[in-house]
Amino acid sequence: MLPLHDIRVLDFSTLLPGPFATLMLAEAGARVIKIERPGSGDEMRSYVPKLGADSTNFHLLNAGKESIVINLKAKNAFDRLRPLIVETDIVVEQFRPGVMDRLGFGYEALRRVNPRLIYCAITGWGQNGPKASIAAHDLNYMAEAGLLGLSKGSDGAPVVPPVLVADLAAGALPAVVNILLALRRRDQAGEGSYLDIAMGENLLPLAYWGLGDGFAAGDWPKGGDALVTGGSPRYQIYRTADDRFLAAAPIEERFWMTFCGLIGLSAELRGSDADPEMVKRVVGEIIASRTADVWRALFSGHDVCCSIVASLEEAVADKHFAARGTFARKVVAADRSIPAIPAPIAACFREPGDRSAPLLGAHTEALLAKERV
């Protein structure tokens, strides 16, 4: 029996943060019902590449869910959804502040018919404050939360992050954590909760070390000058002779000394008092003198915390992931299937077997059978 087998979720969200959050809930057994607009549904359906009629992204993020189509602006929309709202445990939405209230589906309106409801609103900047209504995307949140400025490319400019950190790590994951906490509190007190999930401020804990340096010592980090942002030779990316890259992270002294011995770094450059820029330059020259395969073989069997930078294609083919069955489960669409997202839900709590994303509105008639016209 999965931990959320008796939980029902109404998902008003689209695109990424909300759907990824409800995907994790569905993986743990919750019944997730997507509320989609007539015609096109979730905008993510239209993306490319396609897997069947809808986008690959949509299938990956919405596997195991159900879909109903309803015009939330229609006068009878609330009455049509009331039977579902009464029986729902969790609502997830990610409109700008005030939109759900104007549509008649805000927390207070829903709580009146279901006091035990857990209402999770995911936004960029939260429900209040000067930035609450400002439109933004992941890159904007990273920029204004100070995280983007911690990165530094070869030309000194910040580097565009390769993953959507705000949407996933500061939106979807905090949403799930707080939903589970709200379910626990409901078990204790019998009442629902309103969850204000703000991606911009949820990014800040990810830079906990920089906050500590700044608040405690007044040493606010800048792009590329801190231990984990490129300021140290012990946490650095070095180019190899064949134009691949070595991710070297021998931070601890024992790892660093082993690393230095294996690459033949001179004794005077191994100590903590050596000029870090000089050490980075010399280590870079050494690493650039041999190919990635040579370094991989040399470091094998030694504790040096060094890795050859893999492409995403190489990573998913890693024998380690194969041994753990990371990509064993499939998302099925028509006559095709691809590996499912390895959502961060422990295997013992996860829905087994292959899954499919819902066709647009496929469950409307069955789920709205009790509607009042």
Short mmCIF file of C-alpha atoms in Angstrom, two decimals, residues 39-338:
data_model
loop_
_atom_site.label_atom_id
_atom_site.label_comp_id
_atom_site.label_asym_id
_atom_site.label_seq_id
_atom_site.Cartn_x
_atom_site.Cartn_y
_atom_site.Cartn_z
CA GLY A 39 -9.00 23.43 -26.48
CA SER A 40 -5.28 23.25 -25.82
CA GLY A 41 -5.04 22.20 -22.18
CA ASP A 42 -1.70 22.51 -20.38
CA GLU A 43 0.63 24.59 -22.56
CA MET A 44 3.30 21.92 -22.06
CA ARG A 45 1.29 19.62 -24.36
CA SER A 46 2.30 21.75 -27.36
CA TYR A 47 6.06 21.58 -26.80
CA VAL A 48 8.45 19.55 -28.96
CA PRO A 49 9.65 16.88 -29.38
CA LYS A 50 6.41 14.93 -29.45
CA LEU A 51 5.66 11.54 -27.97
CA GLY A 52 2.41 10.65 -29.64
CA ALA A 53 -0.05 13.55 -29.74
CA ASP A 54 1.55 15.53 -26.91
CA SER A 55 5.04 16.64 -26.02
CA THR A 56 7.62 14.39 -24.42
CA ASN A 57 7.88 16.91 -21.58
CA PHE A 58 4.17 16.65 -20.89
CA HIS A 59 4.29 12.86 -20.76
CA LEU A 60 7.28 12.85 -18.41
CA LEU A 61 5.72 15.37 -16.01
CA ASN A 62 2.14 14.09 -16.03
CA ALA A 63 2.41 10.31 -16.13
CA GLY A 64 -0.09 8.59 -13.88
CA LYS A 65 -2.49 11.54 -13.66
CA GLU A 66 -6.06 12.08 -14.90
CA SER A 67 -7.34 15.03 -16.95
CA ILE A 68 -10.59 16.95 -17.01
CA VAL A 69 -11.41 19.96 -19.17
CA ILE A 70 -13.37 22.86 -17.72
CA ASN A 71 -13.56 26.59 -18.37
CA LEU A 72 -12.80 28.15 -14.99
CA LYS A 73 -14.24 31.46 -16.19
CA ALA A 74 -17.67 29.96 -16.83
CA LYS A 75 -20.42 30.97 -14.39
CA ASN A 76 -21.16 27.38 -13.41
CA ALA A 77 -17.52 26.28 -13.11
CA PHE A 78 -17.52 26.22 -9.31
CA ASP A 79 -20.75 24.24 -9.11
CA ARG A 80 -19.40 21.73 -11.61
CA LEU A 81 -16.21 21.21 -9.61
CA ARG A 82 -17.84 21.35 -6.16
CA PRO A 83 -18.29 17.54 -5.86
CA LEU A 84 -14.57 17.08 -6.52
CA ILE A 85 -13.54 19.91 -4.20
CA VAL A 86 -15.53 18.41 -1.34
CA GLU A 87 -13.69 15.11 -1.74
CA THR A 88 -10.23 16.62 -2.41
CA ASP A 89 -7.33 16.63 0.02
CA ILE A 90 -4.89 18.89 -1.82
CA VAL A 91 -5.18 21.70 -4.36
CA VAL A 92 -2.07 22.86 -6.24
CA GLU A 93 -2.05 26.07 -8.30
CA GLN A 94 0.62 28.41 -9.65
CA PHE A 95 -1.24 31.42 -11.00
CA ARG A 96 -0.12 34.92 -10.07
CA PRO A 97 -1.48 36.13 -6.72
CA GLY A 98 -5.17 36.99 -6.88
CA VAL A 99 -6.04 35.07 -10.05
CA MET A 100 -7.65 32.11 -8.32
CA ASP A 101 -9.65 34.49 -6.11
CA ARG A 102 -10.97 36.29 -9.18
CA LEU A 103 -11.92 32.97 -10.75
CA GLY A 104 -13.79 32.01 -7.59
CA PHE A 105 -11.38 29.22 -6.65
CA GLY A 106 -9.27 30.96 -4.01
CA TYR A 107 -8.47 29.34 -0.68
CA GLU A 108 -11.30 30.97 1.29
CA ALA A 109 -13.92 29.93 -1.27
CA LEU A 110 -12.70 26.34 -1.31
CA ARG A 111 -12.25 26.15 2.45
CA ARG A 112 -15.90 27.02 2.97
CA VAL A 113 -16.92 23.76 1.29
CA ASN A 114 -13.91 21.72 2.50
CA PRO A 115 -12.30 22.92 5.77
CA ARG A 116 -9.76 20.06 5.67
CA LEU A 117 -8.37 21.18 2.33
CA ILE A 118 -4.63 21.74 1.91
CA TYR A 119 -4.18 24.56 -0.61
CA CYS A 120 -0.69 24.96 -2.12
CA ALA A 121 0.01 28.11 -4.15
CA ILE A 122 3.35 28.17 -5.98
CA THR A 123 4.51 31.57 -7.24
CA GLY A 124 7.76 33.31 -8.06
CA TRP A 125 7.79 35.85 -5.24
CA GLY A 126 4.99 34.79 -2.91
CA GLN A 127 1.50 36.12 -2.28
CA ASN A 128 2.59 39.53 -0.97
CA GLY A 129 5.47 41.99 -1.23
CA PRO A 130 6.60 44.49 -3.89
CA LYS A 131 7.53 41.80 -6.42
CA ALA A 132 4.48 39.59 -5.95
CA SER A 133 2.84 40.44 -9.29
CA ILE A 134 5.99 40.69 -11.43
CA ALA A 135 6.30 38.21 -14.30
CA ALA A 136 9.54 36.24 -14.29
CA HIS A 137 11.19 32.96 -15.22
CA ASP A 138 13.76 30.72 -13.60
CA LEU A 139 16.72 32.81 -14.77
CA ASN A 140 15.15 35.94 -13.24
CA TYR A 141 14.66 34.31 -9.85
CA MET A 142 18.24 33.03 -9.90
CA ALA A 143 19.48 36.50 -10.82
CA GLU A 144 17.52 38.44 -8.20
CA ALA A 145 18.08 35.91 -5.40
CA GLY A 146 21.85 36.40 -5.81
CA LEU A 147 22.66 32.87 -6.95
CA LEU A 148 23.35 33.63 -10.60
CA GLY A 149 25.92 36.22 -9.56
CA LEU A 150 27.94 33.53 -7.79
CA SER A 151 28.78 31.85 -11.11
CA LYS A 152 31.50 33.08 -13.40
CA GLY A 153 32.43 32.06 -16.92
CA SER A 154 35.79 32.48 -18.65
CA ASP A 155 34.86 36.04 -19.64
CA GLY A 156 33.85 36.95 -16.10
CA ALA A 157 30.11 36.99 -16.83
CA PRO A 158 27.61 34.78 -14.97
CA VAL A 159 26.87 31.45 -16.63
CA VAL A 160 23.35 30.40 -17.62
CA PRO A 161 22.44 27.47 -15.30
CA PRO A 162 21.92 24.15 -17.13
CA VAL A 163 18.87 23.20 -15.04
CA LEU A 164 15.77 25.05 -13.85
CA VAL A 165 16.81 25.38 -10.23
CA ALA A 166 14.06 27.75 -9.11
CA ASP A 167 11.21 25.75 -10.64
CA LEU A 168 12.41 22.41 -9.28
CA ALA A 169 14.57 22.90 -6.20
CA ALA A 170 12.82 26.06 -4.95
CA GLY A 171 9.31 25.41 -6.24
CA ALA A 172 8.31 21.79 -6.68
CA LEU A 173 10.38 20.25 -3.90
CA PRO A 174 9.38 22.77 -1.18
CA ALA A 175 5.78 22.36 -2.30
CA VAL A 176 5.89 18.61 -1.72
CA VAL A 177 7.68 18.95 1.61
CA ASN A 178 5.12 21.43 2.91
CA ILE A 179 2.17 19.44 1.55
CA LEU A 180 3.38 16.40 3.49
CA LEU A 181 3.83 18.53 6.62
CA ALA A 182 0.30 19.89 6.15
CA LEU A 183 -1.07 16.36 5.86
CA ARG A 184 0.66 15.48 9.11
CA ARG A 185 -0.78 18.56 10.85
CA ARG A 186 -4.21 17.71 9.52
CA ASP A 187 -3.86 14.26 11.09
CA GLN A 188 -3.08 15.97 14.39
CA ALA A 189 -5.48 18.93 14.37
CA GLY A 190 -8.10 17.99 11.78
CA GLU A 191 -7.73 21.19 9.79
CA GLY A 192 -6.36 22.19 6.41
CA SER A 193 -3.63 24.70 5.54
CA TYR A 194 -2.75 27.42 3.07
CA LEU A 195 0.79 27.04 1.72
CA ASP A 196 2.50 30.09 0.20
CA ILE A 197 5.46 28.68 -1.79
CA ALA A 198 7.73 31.44 -3.11
CA MET A 199 10.47 30.24 -5.45
CA GLY A 200 12.58 33.39 -5.22
CA GLU A 201 13.03 33.19 -1.46
CA ASN A 202 13.32 29.40 -1.46
CA LEU A 203 16.47 29.76 -3.54
CA LEU A 204 18.25 31.55 -0.70
CA PRO A 205 18.84 28.49 1.52
CA LEU A 206 20.70 26.88 -1.38
CA ALA A 207 23.40 29.51 -0.83
CA TYR A 208 23.51 28.90 2.92
CA TRP A 209 27.31 29.08 3.02
CA GLY A 210 27.32 32.49 1.30
CA LEU A 211 24.68 33.80 3.70
CA GLY A 212 26.79 32.60 6.61
CA ASP A 213 29.95 34.25 5.28
CA GLY A 214 28.10 37.50 4.66
CA PHE A 215 26.01 37.73 7.83
CA ALA A 216 28.67 36.53 10.24
CA ALA A 217 31.89 37.92 8.75
CA GLY A 218 30.77 40.56 6.26
CA ASP A 219 32.56 38.53 3.59
CA TRP A 220 29.89 38.44 0.89
CA PRO A 221 30.95 36.14 -1.97
CA LYS A 222 31.23 37.36 -5.54
CA GLY A 223 31.26 35.47 -8.80
CA GLY A 224 33.98 32.83 -8.90
CA ASP A 225 35.81 33.79 -5.71
CA ALA A 226 34.53 31.28 -3.14
CA LEU A 227 35.51 27.69 -2.46
CA VAL A 228 32.60 26.15 -4.34
CA THR A 229 32.33 28.77 -7.11
CA GLY A 230 35.80 28.47 -8.64
CA GLY A 231 38.01 30.38 -6.21
CA SER A 232 40.00 27.34 -5.09
CA PRO A 233 42.21 24.92 -7.04
CA ARG A 234 40.68 22.19 -4.90
CA TYR A 235 37.20 22.67 -6.40
CA GLN A 236 37.79 23.34 -10.05
CA ILE A 237 37.14 22.25 -13.61
CA TYR A 238 40.25 21.61 -15.68
CA ARG A 239 40.53 21.01 -19.44
CA THR A 240 42.24 17.83 -20.62
CA ALA A 241 44.48 17.31 -23.67
CA ASP A 242 41.59 15.97 -25.75
CA ASP A 243 39.29 18.90 -24.94
CA ARG A 244 37.31 17.10 -22.29
CA PHE A 245 37.07 18.29 -18.71
CA LEU A 246 38.07 17.04 -15.29
CA ALA A 247 35.84 17.99 -12.36
CA ALA A 248 38.30 18.02 -9.46
CA ALA A 249 36.96 18.35 -5.91
CA PRO A 250 39.72 17.11 -3.56
CA ILE A 251 38.80 19.66 -0.88
CA GLU A 252 39.87 17.75 2.23
CA GLU A 253 43.60 17.68 2.93
CA ARG A 254 43.97 13.90 2.55
CA PHE A 255 42.24 13.97 -0.83
CA TRP A 256 44.24 16.99 -1.95
CA MET A 257 47.59 15.44 -1.02
CA THR A 258 46.75 12.21 -2.86
CA PHE A 259 45.64 14.24 -5.89
CA CYS A 260 48.81 16.34 -5.86
CA GLY A 261 50.97 13.23 -5.60
CA LEU A 262 49.25 11.51 -8.52
CA ILE A 263 49.55 14.50 -10.87
CA GLY A 264 53.08 15.38 -9.69
CA LEU A 265 52.39 18.87 -8.34
CA SER A 266 55.50 20.37 -6.79
CA ALA A 267 55.65 20.40 -2.98
CA GLU A 268 55.72 24.20 -2.65
CA LEU A 269 52.32 24.48 -4.38
CA ARG A 270 50.53 21.91 -2.24
CA GLY A 271 50.22 23.91 0.97
CA SER A 272 47.30 26.11 1.97
CA ASP A 273 49.56 29.17 1.94
CA ALA A 274 50.30 28.86 -1.79
CA ASP A 275 48.79 31.46 -4.13
CA PRO A 276 45.53 29.86 -5.33
CA GLU A 277 45.66 31.50 -8.75
CA MET A 278 49.15 30.16 -9.36
CA VAL A 279 48.14 26.70 -8.16
CA LYS A 280 45.09 26.71 -10.46
CA ARG A 281 47.29 27.72 -13.40
CA VAL A 282 49.91 25.04 -12.78
CA VAL A 283 47.38 22.29 -12.09
CA GLY A 284 45.55 23.35 -15.24
CA GLU A 285 48.72 22.99 -17.29
CA ILE A 286 49.35 19.52 -15.87
CA ILE A 287 45.81 18.30 -16.51
CA ALA A 288 45.95 19.76 -20.03
CA SER A 289 48.99 17.60 -20.81
CA ARG A 290 47.06 14.29 -20.81
CA THR A 291 43.79 12.95 -22.13
CA ALA A 292 40.65 12.29 -20.13
CA ASP A 293 41.12 8.52 -20.40
CA VAL A 294 44.64 8.78 -18.99
CA TRP A 295 43.43 10.77 -15.99
CA ARG A 296 40.47 8.46 -15.46
CA ALA A 297 42.81 5.47 -15.34
CA LEU A 298 45.34 7.24 -13.11
CA PHE A 299 42.75 8.29 -10.54
CA SER A 300 40.91 4.96 -10.54
CA GLY A 301 41.10 3.27 -7.15
CA HIS A 302 42.25 6.42 -5.35
CA ASP A 303 40.17 8.70 -3.11
CA VAL A 304 40.65 11.99 -4.93
CA CYS A 305 37.05 13.08 -5.71
CA CYS A 306 37.76 13.57 -9.41
CA SER A 307 35.44 12.85 -12.34
CA ILE A 308 35.52 13.27 -16.08
CA VAL A 309 32.63 15.53 -17.06
CA ALA A 310 30.03 13.35 -18.78
CA SER A 311 27.49 14.35 -21.36
CA LEU A 312 23.86 13.68 -20.41
CA GLU A 313 23.84 10.83 -22.95
CA GLU A 314 26.91 9.28 -21.31
CA ALA A 315 25.43 9.73 -17.85
CA VAL A 316 22.19 7.86 -18.53
CA ALA A 317 24.24 4.97 -19.98
CA ASP A 318 26.33 4.71 -16.80
CA LYS A 319 26.52 1.11 -15.52
CA HIS A 320 25.80 2.35 -11.99
CA PHE A 321 22.37 3.67 -12.99
CA ALA A 322 21.70 0.47 -14.90
CA ALA A 323 22.56 -1.62 -11.83
CA ARG A 324 20.13 0.40 -9.70
CA GLY A 325 17.35 0.33 -12.29
CA THR A 326 17.21 4.12 -12.36
CA PHE A 327 15.64 4.24 -15.82
CA ALA A 328 13.86 0.89 -15.74
CA ARG A 329 10.33 2.30 -15.52
CA LYS A 330 8.75 3.63 -18.71
CA VAL A 331 6.30 6.27 -19.83
CA VAL A 332 4.10 4.84 -22.56
CA ALA A 333 2.37 6.85 -25.31
CA ALA A 334 0.58 5.15 -28.20
CA ASP A 335 3.10 2.64 -29.59
CA ARG A 336 6.19 4.26 -28.06
CA SER A 337 7.82 4.34 -24.66
CA ILE A 338 10.73 6.18 -23.07
#
